Amino acid sequence: MVSAARAAAYETGFRVFEQDAYADRALRSAVASLDQRDRAFAQRLAYGTIQRVRTLDYAIEQLGRRPVRKLDPPVRAALRLGAYELGFMQTPRHAAVNEAVELVRTARLERAVAFTNAVLRRVADGIGALLESLPEGALKLSYPDWVEKIWTRDFGREQALGLMRAQNEAPETVVRLIRGEIEGEPTDIPGAYRVERVDEDALAEGRIWPQSRGSQLAGLVVGAREGKRTLDLCAAPGGKATMLAGNVTAVEKHPGRARELEENAARLGATNVSVVCADALELPPELRDYDRALVDAPCSGLGVLASRPDLRWRAEPLPELQLALMGAAADRVRPGGTIVYSVCTLNADENEAVVDASGLAPEPLGEEWPQFAHPKRPEFLLTRPDLHGTSGFFIARLRV
């Protein structure tokens, strides 16, 4: 009998790699009937397997002597799960092997049961030595080669390795305090608290909002004030929009996410936020003459890989879209107003290069937030998991 937590982790990994599902959504569905303890174990196992899949596939192929791509999908998913337990968890050998075998049997692939058992026993014998023998880099740490190349180019070899190691660790859990009190550790961002877990009751009541320190820093940099108007071009799910004072217009392209944004604003008591369902690149003409704009643009997400284990396998840089969004914001902000450009990625092609291409003049931010000053361009802010334990954000404030 397969444990409920392993079955949920298996289902999550299967759906991510065989059905192109998003890890968080697949996990949410898979663990719906489990208790808190089993949910936590299922998440650790599923997310770890998804995160480490490049290394796991290499181990399975080297030790099991069979190309992973040629395996039946259920066998592939079960072998990855078992290999992760053998290589990266303290699971006893017999438990990891037997549970994976039972997953294959449950999938009605009796013909593959002996094969799965044999491969995982070879993996169990050799995965420790194999992992130790791998040189530090994208294969050992399980990243696409292009991510390693970009980080090495931008930060140097040692810091690139530090980033890769850091984003293979569980991220800190941080919430923004909306009202009331909280059991948590204050951080270097006002209103941001590090907690052991998100209090679901407080979240439902609108007293807190899960939001990384990097994300909250971006909202603070906007500097929204009472009596002023701010345009948030890519607003859902609303974490930053609901931080802003004054009159806020929150734009979201997708109707479902726009409805979610309205619900979140209402729950958090952000009555100053008006939601507009529209394409940020084709805004209604009446949306203009704003004092400030926030462009929290879609990006490759290389600063949030720790919390989104499947993102490293589907990420792509989006500098053209980011530059177009900056232009759209500049068209709707009055002369002398400001634009805050933020992205949760660590990639100069989507960071400094986009700002430079915009032609807008940066306002210095390093003096306001010296602990987050960009190491090469102190007018920008850069939060990095290897240095601060938060998500990786690039933030610039620009004068129109």
mmCIF file of C-alpha atoms in Angstrom:
data_model
loop_
_atom_site.group_PDB
_atom_site.id
_atom_site.type_symbol
_atom_site.label_atom_id
_atom_site.label_comp_id
_atom_site.label_asym_id
_atom_site.label_seq_id
_atom_site.Cartn_x
_atom_site.Cartn_y
_atom_site.Cartn_z
ATOM 1 C CA MET A 1 0.000 0.000 0.000
ATOM 2 C CA VAL A 2 1.466 3.347 -1.086
ATOM 3 C CA SER A 3 1.367 6.095 1.533
ATOM 4 C CA ALA A 4 -1.094 8.896 0.806
ATOM 5 C CA ALA A 5 1.651 11.530 0.897
ATOM 6 C CA ARG A 6 3.821 9.660 -1.631
ATOM 7 C CA ALA A 7 0.836 9.102 -3.870
ATOM 8 C CA ALA A 8 0.148 12.842 -3.821
ATOM 9 C CA ALA A 9 3.791 13.665 -4.550
ATOM 10 C CA TYR A 10 3.809 11.154 -7.416
ATOM 11 C CA GLU A 11 0.627 12.627 -8.888
ATOM 12 C CA THR A 12 2.094 16.127 -8.663
ATOM 13 C CA GLY A 13 5.332 15.219 -10.402
ATOM 14 C CA PHE A 14 3.506 13.202 -13.057
ATOM 15 C CA ARG A 15 1.182 16.092 -13.885
ATOM 16 C CA VAL A 16 4.003 18.654 -14.018
ATOM 17 C CA PHE A 17 6.207 16.720 -16.440
ATOM 18 C CA GLU A 18 3.657 14.710 -18.402
ATOM 19 C CA GLN A 19 0.724 17.153 -18.541
ATOM 20 C CA ASP A 20 2.530 20.510 -18.262
ATOM 21 C CA ALA A 21 0.675 21.372 -15.040
ATOM 22 C CA TYR A 22 1.936 24.040 -12.642
ATOM 23 C CA ALA A 23 3.440 22.517 -9.511
ATOM 24 C CA ASP A 24 1.513 24.596 -6.969
ATOM 25 C CA ARG A 25 -1.847 23.888 -8.609
ATOM 26 C CA ALA A 26 -1.137 20.196 -9.105
ATOM 27 C CA LEU A 27 -0.018 19.847 -5.481
ATOM 28 C CA ARG A 28 -3.036 21.730 -4.157
ATOM 29 C CA SER A 29 -5.336 19.267 -5.879
ATOM 30 C CA ALA A 30 -3.317 16.198 -4.895
ATOM 31 C CA VAL A 31 -3.137 16.976 -1.156
ATOM 32 C CA ALA A 32 -6.689 18.292 -0.705
ATOM 33 C CA SER A 33 -7.762 15.344 1.457
ATOM 34 C CA LEU A 34 -4.555 15.013 3.502
ATOM 35 C CA ASP A 35 -3.828 16.264 6.998
ATOM 36 C CA GLN A 36 -1.252 18.985 7.619
ATOM 37 C CA ARG A 37 1.620 16.587 8.345
ATOM 38 C CA ASP A 38 1.082 14.538 5.196
ATOM 39 C CA ARG A 39 0.642 17.692 3.135
ATOM 40 C CA ALA A 40 4.006 18.983 4.314
ATOM 41 C CA PHE A 41 5.737 15.688 3.478
ATOM 42 C CA ALA A 42 4.048 15.472 0.079
ATOM 43 C CA GLN A 43 5.131 19.018 -0.751
ATOM 44 C CA ARG A 44 8.718 18.394 0.305
ATOM 45 C CA LEU A 45 8.897 15.214 -1.755
ATOM 46 C CA ALA A 46 7.090 16.564 -4.824
ATOM 47 C CA TYR A 47 8.857 19.906 -4.948
ATOM 48 C CA GLY A 48 12.255 18.348 -4.315
ATOM 49 C CA THR A 49 11.774 15.813 -7.087
ATOM 50 C CA ILE A 50 10.637 18.480 -9.562
ATOM 51 C CA GLN A 51 13.472 20.781 -8.584
ATOM 52 C CA ARG A 52 16.173 18.113 -8.833
ATOM 53 C CA VAL A 53 14.838 16.321 -11.914
ATOM 54 C CA ARG A 54 17.858 16.987 -14.124
ATOM 55 C CA THR A 55 20.207 15.414 -11.603
ATOM 56 C CA LEU A 56 17.799 12.558 -10.916
ATOM 57 C CA ASP A 57 17.412 11.724 -14.598
ATOM 58 C CA TYR A 58 21.187 11.691 -14.976
ATOM 59 C CA ALA A 59 21.516 9.297 -12.031
ATOM 60 C CA ILE A 60 18.778 7.005 -13.348
ATOM 61 C CA GLU A 61 20.396 6.868 -16.777
ATOM 62 C CA GLN A 62 23.932 6.364 -15.516
ATOM 63 C CA LEU A 63 23.087 3.777 -12.870
ATOM 64 C CA GLY A 64 19.980 2.225 -14.390
ATOM 65 C CA ARG A 65 21.396 2.205 -17.912
ATOM 66 C CA ARG A 66 18.147 3.149 -19.614
ATOM 67 C CA PRO A 67 17.273 6.500 -21.292
ATOM 68 C CA VAL A 68 14.641 8.224 -19.163
ATOM 69 C CA ARG A 69 12.816 9.598 -22.215
ATOM 70 C CA LYS A 70 12.045 6.034 -23.400
ATOM 71 C CA LEU A 71 10.346 4.951 -20.173
ATOM 72 C CA ASP A 72 6.601 4.735 -19.679
ATOM 73 C CA PRO A 73 5.502 8.009 -18.009
ATOM 74 C CA PRO A 74 4.278 6.328 -14.777
ATOM 75 C CA VAL A 75 7.576 4.439 -14.486
ATOM 76 C CA ARG A 76 9.548 7.608 -15.137
ATOM 77 C CA ALA A 77 7.614 9.481 -12.427
ATOM 78 C CA ALA A 78 8.020 6.660 -9.891
ATOM 79 C CA LEU A 79 11.762 6.292 -10.556
ATOM 80 C CA ARG A 80 12.318 10.019 -10.115
ATOM 81 C CA LEU A 81 10.456 9.999 -6.823
ATOM 82 C CA GLY A 82 12.385 6.991 -5.538
ATOM 83 C CA ALA A 83 15.716 8.387 -6.693
ATOM 84 C CA TYR A 84 15.038 11.669 -4.903
ATOM 85 C CA GLU A 85 14.324 9.861 -1.651
ATOM 86 C CA LEU A 86 17.487 7.794 -2.053
ATOM 87 C CA GLY A 87 19.718 10.694 -2.994
ATOM 88 C CA PHE A 88 18.392 13.673 -1.078
ATOM 89 C CA MET A 89 16.287 12.428 1.838
ATOM 90 C CA GLN A 90 16.922 10.138 4.775
ATOM 91 C CA THR A 91 14.354 7.578 3.609
ATOM 92 C CA PRO A 92 15.417 3.981 4.343
ATOM 93 C CA ARG A 93 16.426 2.146 1.185
ATOM 94 C CA HIS A 94 13.733 -0.526 1.360
ATOM 95 C CA ALA A 95 10.974 2.045 1.864
ATOM 96 C CA ALA A 96 12.017 4.220 -1.068
ATOM 97 C CA VAL A 97 12.355 1.243 -3.416
ATOM 98 C CA ASN A 98 9.212 -0.574 -2.313
ATOM 99 C CA GLU A 99 6.986 2.502 -2.449
ATOM 100 C CA ALA A 100 8.150 3.354 -5.965
ATOM 101 C CA VAL A 101 7.523 -0.207 -7.074
ATOM 102 C CA GLU A 102 4.019 -0.072 -5.621
ATOM 103 C CA LEU A 103 3.343 3.159 -7.502
ATOM 104 C CA VAL A 104 4.155 1.356 -10.755
ATOM 105 C CA ARG A 105 1.965 -1.557 -9.764
ATOM 106 C CA THR A 106 -0.875 0.814 -8.899
ATOM 107 C CA ALA A 107 -0.509 2.288 -12.396
ATOM 108 C CA ARG A 108 -1.266 -1.252 -13.715
ATOM 109 C CA LEU A 109 2.147 -1.693 -15.257
ATOM 110 C CA GLU A 110 2.920 -5.088 -13.755
ATOM 111 C CA ARG A 111 5.345 -5.800 -16.598
ATOM 112 C CA ALA A 112 7.512 -2.882 -15.373
ATOM 113 C CA VAL A 113 7.557 -3.797 -11.678
ATOM 114 C CA ALA A 114 10.716 -5.942 -11.813
ATOM 115 C CA PHE A 115 12.468 -3.347 -13.960
ATOM 116 C CA THR A 116 11.610 -0.535 -11.525
ATOM 117 C CA ASN A 117 12.834 -2.607 -8.598
ATOM 118 C CA ALA A 118 16.119 -3.445 -10.327
ATOM 119 C CA VAL A 119 16.834 0.131 -11.443
ATOM 120 C CA LEU A 120 16.160 1.624 -8.022
ATOM 121 C CA ARG A 121 18.343 -0.938 -6.308
ATOM 122 C CA ARG A 122 21.210 0.054 -8.592
ATOM 123 C CA VAL A 123 20.411 3.709 -7.903
ATOM 124 C CA ALA A 124 20.427 3.015 -4.162
ATOM 125 C CA ASP A 125 23.872 1.399 -4.452
ATOM 126 C CA GLY A 126 25.453 4.202 -6.425
ATOM 127 C CA ILE A 127 23.676 7.531 -6.142
ATOM 128 C CA GLY A 128 25.643 8.800 -3.169
ATOM 129 C CA ALA A 129 29.011 8.342 -4.873
ATOM 130 C CA LEU A 130 27.665 9.639 -8.185
ATOM 131 C CA LEU A 131 26.397 12.875 -6.638
ATOM 132 C CA GLU A 132 29.684 13.409 -4.848
ATOM 133 C CA SER A 133 31.619 12.950 -8.092
ATOM 134 C CA LEU A 134 29.720 15.594 -10.060
ATOM 135 C CA PRO A 135 31.475 18.957 -10.486
ATOM 136 C CA GLU A 136 29.730 21.973 -9.014
ATOM 137 C CA GLY A 137 27.425 23.442 -11.605
ATOM 138 C CA ALA A 138 24.117 23.133 -13.411
ATOM 139 C CA LEU A 139 24.032 19.331 -13.632
ATOM 140 C CA LYS A 140 24.844 18.684 -9.983
ATOM 141 C CA LEU A 141 22.564 21.478 -8.735
ATOM 142 C CA SER A 142 19.847 20.715 -11.312
ATOM 143 C CA TYR A 143 19.451 23.872 -13.402
ATOM 144 C CA PRO A 144 19.262 24.495 -17.137
ATOM 145 C CA ASP A 145 22.673 25.410 -18.518
ATOM 146 C CA TRP A 146 21.440 28.836 -19.662
ATOM 147 C CA VAL A 147 20.632 29.887 -16.093
ATOM 148 C CA GLU A 148 24.134 29.008 -14.923
ATOM 149 C CA LYS A 149 25.630 30.943 -17.854
ATOM 150 C CA ILE A 150 23.573 34.079 -17.143
ATOM 151 C CA TRP A 151 24.360 34.108 -13.435
ATOM 152 C CA THR A 152 28.059 33.472 -14.063
ATOM 153 C CA ARG A 153 28.114 36.330 -16.567
ATOM 154 C CA ASP A 154 26.296 38.738 -14.225
ATOM 155 C CA PHE A 155 27.689 37.796 -10.814
ATOM 156 C CA GLY A 156 30.801 35.687 -11.309
ATOM 157 C CA ARG A 157 31.313 31.975 -10.811
ATOM 158 C CA GLU A 158 31.219 31.745 -7.017
ATOM 159 C CA GLN A 159 28.122 33.895 -6.608
ATOM 160 C CA ALA A 160 26.387 31.995 -9.411
ATOM 161 C CA LEU A 161 26.984 28.762 -7.526
ATOM 162 C CA GLY A 162 25.766 30.442 -4.336
ATOM 163 C CA LEU A 163 22.545 31.457 -6.056
ATOM 164 C CA MET A 164 21.982 27.956 -7.370
ATOM 165 C CA ARG A 165 22.554 26.401 -3.961
ATOM 166 C CA ALA A 166 20.356 28.955 -2.197
ATOM 167 C CA GLN A 167 17.417 28.421 -4.538
ATOM 168 C CA ASN A 168 17.511 24.689 -3.930
ATOM 169 C CA GLU A 169 16.710 25.378 -0.274
ATOM 170 C CA ALA A 170 13.257 25.993 1.152
ATOM 171 C CA PRO A 171 12.499 29.732 1.036
ATOM 172 C CA GLU A 172 11.638 31.739 4.102
ATOM 173 C CA THR A 173 7.936 32.307 4.795
ATOM 174 C CA VAL A 174 7.115 36.009 5.052
ATOM 175 C CA VAL A 175 3.803 37.796 5.448
ATOM 176 C CA ARG A 176 2.772 41.431 5.359
ATOM 177 C CA LEU A 177 0.864 42.547 8.430
ATOM 178 C CA ILE A 178 -2.305 44.367 7.394
ATOM 179 C CA ARG A 179 -3.795 44.972 10.825
ATOM 180 C CA GLY A 180 -3.717 43.564 14.340
ATOM 181 C CA GLU A 181 -0.809 41.639 15.819
ATOM 182 C CA ILE A 182 1.226 38.708 14.626
ATOM 183 C CA GLU A 183 3.431 35.947 15.985
ATOM 184 C CA GLY A 184 6.529 36.334 13.884
ATOM 185 C CA GLU A 185 9.978 37.842 13.548
ATOM 186 C CA PRO A 186 10.241 41.425 12.275
ATOM 187 C CA THR A 187 12.511 41.812 9.256
ATOM 188 C CA ASP A 188 14.463 44.644 7.658
ATOM 189 C CA ILE A 189 11.359 45.575 5.623
ATOM 190 C CA PRO A 190 8.734 47.548 7.610
ATOM 191 C CA GLY A 191 5.572 45.501 8.030
ATOM 192 C CA ALA A 192 7.189 42.245 6.823
ATOM 193 C CA TYR A 193 7.348 39.371 9.302
ATOM 194 C CA ARG A 194 9.076 36.018 9.004
ATOM 195 C CA VAL A 195 6.774 33.238 10.237
ATOM 196 C CA GLU A 196 6.908 29.467 10.566
ATOM 197 C CA ARG A 197 3.691 29.060 8.607
ATOM 198 C CA VAL A 198 0.902 31.189 7.176
ATOM 199 C CA ASP A 199 -2.004 31.529 9.605
ATOM 200 C CA GLU A 200 -4.944 30.520 7.394
ATOM 201 C CA ASP A 201 -7.504 32.149 9.690
ATOM 202 C CA ALA A 202 -5.639 35.469 9.687
ATOM 203 C CA LEU A 203 -5.314 35.248 5.909
ATOM 204 C CA ALA A 204 -9.036 34.577 5.439
ATOM 205 C CA GLU A 205 -9.848 37.524 7.703
ATOM 206 C CA GLY A 206 -7.552 39.859 5.757
ATOM 207 C CA ARG A 207 -5.152 40.491 8.644
ATOM 208 C CA ILE A 208 -2.062 39.237 6.791
ATOM 209 C CA TRP A 209 -0.944 38.642 3.214
ATOM 210 C CA PRO A 210 1.797 36.170 2.143
ATOM 211 C CA GLN A 211 4.383 38.323 0.395
ATOM 212 C CA SER A 212 8.162 38.087 0.187
ATOM 213 C CA ARG A 213 10.420 40.822 1.449
ATOM 214 C CA GLY A 214 11.544 41.598 -2.085
ATOM 215 C CA SER A 215 7.964 42.038 -3.239
ATOM 216 C CA GLN A 216 7.104 44.253 -0.284
ATOM 217 C CA LEU A 217 10.215 46.344 -0.897
ATOM 218 C CA ALA A 218 9.024 47.010 -4.456
ATOM 219 C CA GLY A 219 5.677 48.243 -3.144
ATOM 220 C CA LEU A 220 7.354 50.559 -0.651
ATOM 221 C CA VAL A 221 9.662 52.046 -3.277
ATOM 222 C CA VAL A 222 6.625 53.283 -5.244
ATOM 223 C CA GLY A 223 6.133 55.893 -2.526
ATOM 224 C CA ALA A 224 2.374 56.218 -3.109
ATOM 225 C CA ARG A 225 0.749 58.996 -1.071
ATOM 226 C CA GLU A 226 -2.728 60.122 -0.133
ATOM 227 C CA GLY A 227 -4.133 62.535 -2.681
ATOM 228 C CA LYS A 228 -1.988 61.063 -5.490
ATOM 229 C CA ARG A 229 -2.878 58.658 -8.295
ATOM 230 C CA THR A 230 -0.969 55.443 -8.988
ATOM 231 C CA LEU A 231 -1.295 53.038 -11.923
ATOM 232 C CA ASP A 232 -0.371 49.392 -11.302
ATOM 233 C CA LEU A 233 -0.048 47.814 -14.730
ATOM 234 C CA CYS A 234 0.345 44.108 -13.852
ATOM 235 C CA ALA A 235 -1.507 43.980 -10.585
ATOM 236 C CA ALA A 236 -2.844 40.480 -9.859
ATOM 237 C CA PRO A 237 -2.996 38.939 -7.336
ATOM 238 C CA GLY A 238 -2.767 42.322 -5.608
ATOM 239 C CA GLY A 239 0.002 42.112 -3.031
ATOM 240 C CA LYS A 240 1.704 45.311 -4.133
ATOM 241 C CA ALA A 241 -1.460 47.143 -5.275
ATOM 242 C CA THR A 242 -3.009 46.781 -1.821
ATOM 243 C CA MET A 243 0.115 48.309 -0.230
ATOM 244 C CA LEU A 244 -0.321 51.586 -2.098
ATOM 245 C CA ALA A 245 -1.922 54.702 -0.619
ATOM 246 C CA GLY A 246 -4.006 57.224 -2.526
ATOM 247 C CA ASN A 247 -6.085 56.467 -5.593
ATOM 248 C CA VAL A 248 -4.885 53.220 -7.175
ATOM 249 C CA THR A 249 -5.893 51.815 -10.564
ATOM 250 C CA ALA A 250 -4.959 48.130 -10.727
ATOM 251 C CA VAL A 251 -4.856 46.661 -14.240
ATOM 252 C CA GLU A 252 -5.118 42.944 -14.973
ATOM 253 C CA LYS A 253 -5.504 41.383 -18.410
ATOM 254 C CA HIS A 254 -7.123 38.054 -17.531
ATOM 255 C CA PRO A 255 -10.758 38.175 -16.312
ATOM 256 C CA GLY A 256 -10.346 35.387 -13.756
ATOM 257 C CA ARG A 257 -7.287 36.981 -12.217
ATOM 258 C CA ALA A 258 -9.006 40.379 -12.262
ATOM 259 C CA ARG A 259 -11.871 38.920 -10.222
ATOM 260 C CA GLU A 260 -9.376 37.383 -7.824
ATOM 261 C CA LEU A 261 -7.673 40.770 -7.524
ATOM 262 C CA GLU A 262 -10.985 42.450 -6.643
ATOM 263 C CA GLU A 263 -11.700 39.791 -4.008
ATOM 264 C CA ASN A 264 -8.242 40.153 -2.464
ATOM 265 C CA ALA A 265 -8.499 43.939 -2.330
ATOM 266 C CA ALA A 266 -11.871 43.669 -0.615
ATOM 267 C CA ARG A 267 -10.581 41.127 1.898
ATOM 268 C CA LEU A 268 -7.609 43.338 2.769
ATOM 269 C CA GLY A 269 -9.762 46.448 3.089
ATOM 270 C CA ALA A 270 -8.056 48.225 0.182
ATOM 271 C CA THR A 271 -11.098 50.295 -0.785
ATOM 272 C CA ASN A 272 -8.822 52.769 -2.607
ATOM 273 C CA VAL A 273 -8.010 50.171 -5.293
ATOM 274 C CA SER A 274 -10.073 50.141 -8.493
ATOM 275 C CA VAL A 275 -9.607 47.105 -10.750
ATOM 276 C CA VAL A 276 -9.610 47.463 -14.531
ATOM 277 C CA CYS A 277 -9.630 44.328 -16.676
ATOM 278 C CA ALA A 278 -7.572 45.372 -19.689
ATOM 279 C CA ASP A 279 -4.388 44.659 -21.621
ATOM 280 C CA ALA A 280 -1.668 46.911 -20.208
ATOM 281 C CA LEU A 281 -0.445 47.533 -23.754
ATOM 282 C CA GLU A 282 -3.903 48.648 -24.912
ATOM 283 C CA LEU A 283 -5.217 50.726 -22.021
ATOM 284 C CA PRO A 284 -8.489 52.686 -22.158
ATOM 285 C CA PRO A 285 -7.742 56.299 -23.128
ATOM 286 C CA GLU A 286 -9.155 57.736 -19.894
ATOM 287 C CA LEU A 287 -6.378 56.085 -17.841
ATOM 288 C CA ARG A 288 -3.791 58.838 -17.938
ATOM 289 C CA ASP A 289 -2.041 61.646 -16.032
ATOM 290 C CA TYR A 290 -1.009 59.444 -13.117
ATOM 291 C CA ASP A 291 1.514 60.630 -10.558
ATOM 292 C CA ARG A 292 3.152 57.221 -10.291
ATOM 293 C CA ALA A 293 3.112 53.854 -12.001
ATOM 294 C CA LEU A 294 4.227 50.414 -10.923
ATOM 295 C CA VAL A 295 5.380 47.990 -13.600
ATOM 296 C CA ASP A 296 5.864 44.657 -11.853
ATOM 297 C CA ALA A 297 6.472 42.963 -15.171
ATOM 298 C CA PRO A 298 6.252 39.325 -16.255
ATOM 299 C CA CYS A 299 9.749 37.857 -16.322
ATOM 300 C CA SER A 300 11.804 34.678 -16.266
ATOM 301 C CA GLY A 301 11.355 34.466 -12.482
ATOM 302 C CA LEU A 302 14.961 33.540 -11.735
ATOM 303 C CA GLY A 303 14.666 35.144 -8.304
ATOM 304 C CA VAL A 304 11.805 32.948 -7.096
ATOM 305 C CA LEU A 305 12.931 29.472 -8.182
ATOM 306 C CA ALA A 306 13.046 28.272 -4.574
ATOM 307 C CA SER A 307 9.286 28.702 -4.159
ATOM 308 C CA ARG A 308 8.350 27.624 -7.697
ATOM 309 C CA PRO A 309 10.231 24.373 -8.373
ATOM 310 C CA ASP A 310 8.918 23.865 -11.909
ATOM 311 C CA LEU A 311 9.702 27.403 -13.065
ATOM 312 C CA ARG A 312 13.353 26.672 -13.840
ATOM 313 C CA TRP A 313 12.181 24.207 -16.496
ATOM 314 C CA ARG A 314 9.705 26.578 -18.163
ATOM 315 C CA ALA A 315 11.263 30.022 -17.616
ATOM 316 C CA GLU A 316 12.227 32.354 -20.446
ATOM 317 C CA PRO A 317 13.522 35.945 -20.480
ATOM 318 C CA LEU A 318 10.977 38.562 -21.602
ATOM 319 C CA PRO A 319 12.900 41.828 -22.188
ATOM 320 C CA GLU A 320 10.815 42.925 -25.208
ATOM 321 C CA LEU A 321 7.555 42.670 -23.262
ATOM 322 C CA GLN A 322 9.084 44.419 -20.245
ATOM 323 C CA LEU A 323 10.292 47.324 -22.360
ATOM 324 C CA ALA A 324 6.869 47.632 -24.009
ATOM 325 C CA LEU A 325 5.208 47.781 -20.592
ATOM 326 C CA MET A 326 7.631 50.495 -19.490
ATOM 327 C CA GLY A 327 6.665 52.500 -22.562
ATOM 328 C CA ALA A 328 2.961 52.018 -21.835
ATOM 329 C CA ALA A 329 3.458 53.284 -18.278
ATOM 330 C CA ALA A 330 5.464 56.293 -19.447
ATOM 331 C CA ASP A 331 2.607 57.255 -21.774
ATOM 332 C CA ARG A 332 0.165 57.351 -18.851
ATOM 333 C CA VAL A 333 2.265 59.126 -16.223
ATOM 334 C CA ARG A 334 2.368 62.919 -16.146
ATOM 335 C CA PRO A 335 5.677 64.722 -16.814
ATOM 336 C CA GLY A 336 7.721 64.729 -13.631
ATOM 337 C CA GLY A 337 5.986 61.596 -12.339
ATOM 338 C CA THR A 338 7.768 58.339 -11.529
ATOM 339 C CA ILE A 339 7.695 54.710 -12.624
ATOM 340 C CA VAL A 340 8.852 51.831 -10.446
ATOM 341 C CA TYR A 341 10.041 48.891 -12.522
ATOM 342 C CA SER A 342 10.361 45.626 -10.642
ATOM 343 C CA VAL A 343 10.917 42.026 -11.717
ATOM 344 C CA CYS A 344 11.439 38.895 -9.647
ATOM 345 C CA THR A 345 14.373 37.780 -11.747
ATOM 346 C CA LEU A 346 18.156 38.026 -11.591
ATOM 347 C CA ASN A 347 19.211 38.605 -15.177
ATOM 348 C CA ALA A 348 20.861 41.780 -16.468
ATOM 349 C CA ASP A 349 19.022 41.345 -19.785
ATOM 350 C CA GLU A 350 15.739 41.845 -17.915
ATOM 351 C CA ASN A 351 17.122 44.172 -15.244
ATOM 352 C CA GLU A 352 19.610 46.933 -16.049
ATOM 353 C CA ALA A 353 19.363 46.498 -19.818
ATOM 354 C CA VAL A 354 15.596 47.125 -19.850
ATOM 355 C CA VAL A 355 15.954 50.259 -17.744
ATOM 356 C CA ASP A 356 18.785 51.561 -19.914
ATOM 357 C CA ALA A 357 16.768 50.888 -23.092
ATOM 358 C CA SER A 358 13.757 52.769 -21.695
ATOM 359 C CA GLY A 359 15.606 56.095 -21.904
ATOM 360 C CA LEU A 360 14.196 57.144 -18.520
ATOM 361 C CA ALA A 361 16.422 58.597 -15.811
ATOM 362 C CA PRO A 362 16.827 56.451 -12.687
ATOM 363 C CA GLU A 363 16.360 58.006 -9.271
ATOM 364 C CA PRO A 364 18.973 56.831 -6.741
ATOM 365 C CA LEU A 365 17.657 54.098 -4.463
ATOM 366 C CA GLY A 366 20.842 52.810 -2.868
ATOM 367 C CA GLU A 367 20.898 55.705 -0.400
ATOM 368 C CA GLU A 368 17.366 54.892 0.771
ATOM 369 C CA TRP A 369 17.934 51.121 1.040
ATOM 370 C CA PRO A 370 21.727 50.638 1.258
ATOM 371 C CA GLN A 371 21.454 46.990 2.301
ATOM 372 C CA PHE A 372 19.853 46.200 -1.061
ATOM 373 C CA ALA A 373 21.911 48.459 -3.323
ATOM 374 C CA HIS A 374 22.905 46.836 -6.606
ATOM 375 C CA PRO A 375 26.619 45.905 -6.371
ATOM 376 C CA LYS A 376 27.421 47.375 -9.794
ATOM 377 C CA ARG A 377 24.689 50.009 -10.243
ATOM 378 C CA PRO A 378 23.845 51.508 -6.822
ATOM 379 C CA GLU A 379 20.970 53.534 -8.247
ATOM 380 C CA PHE A 380 19.075 50.214 -8.446
ATOM 381 C CA LEU A 381 18.052 47.721 -5.770
ATOM 382 C CA LEU A 382 18.768 44.007 -5.988
ATOM 383 C CA THR A 383 17.686 41.448 -3.415
ATOM 384 C CA ARG A 384 19.366 38.072 -3.729
ATOM 385 C CA PRO A 385 18.625 34.749 -2.033
ATOM 386 C CA ASP A 386 22.305 34.006 -1.428
ATOM 387 C CA LEU A 387 22.820 37.258 0.456
ATOM 388 C CA HIS A 388 19.507 38.051 2.116
ATOM 389 C CA GLY A 389 17.435 34.857 2.204
ATOM 390 C CA THR A 390 14.563 36.546 0.414
ATOM 391 C CA SER A 391 13.352 36.218 -3.146
ATOM 392 C CA GLY A 392 15.432 37.870 -5.846
ATOM 393 C CA PHE A 393 14.023 41.206 -7.014
ATOM 394 C CA PHE A 394 15.410 43.951 -9.213
ATOM 395 C CA ILE A 395 13.853 47.370 -8.517
ATOM 396 C CA ALA A 396 14.361 50.741 -10.220
ATOM 397 C CA ARG A 397 12.524 54.057 -9.826
ATOM 398 C CA LEU A 398 12.546 56.232 -12.936
ATOM 399 C CA ARG A 399 11.600 59.827 -13.605
ATOM 400 C CA VAL A 400 9.295 60.533 -16.545
#
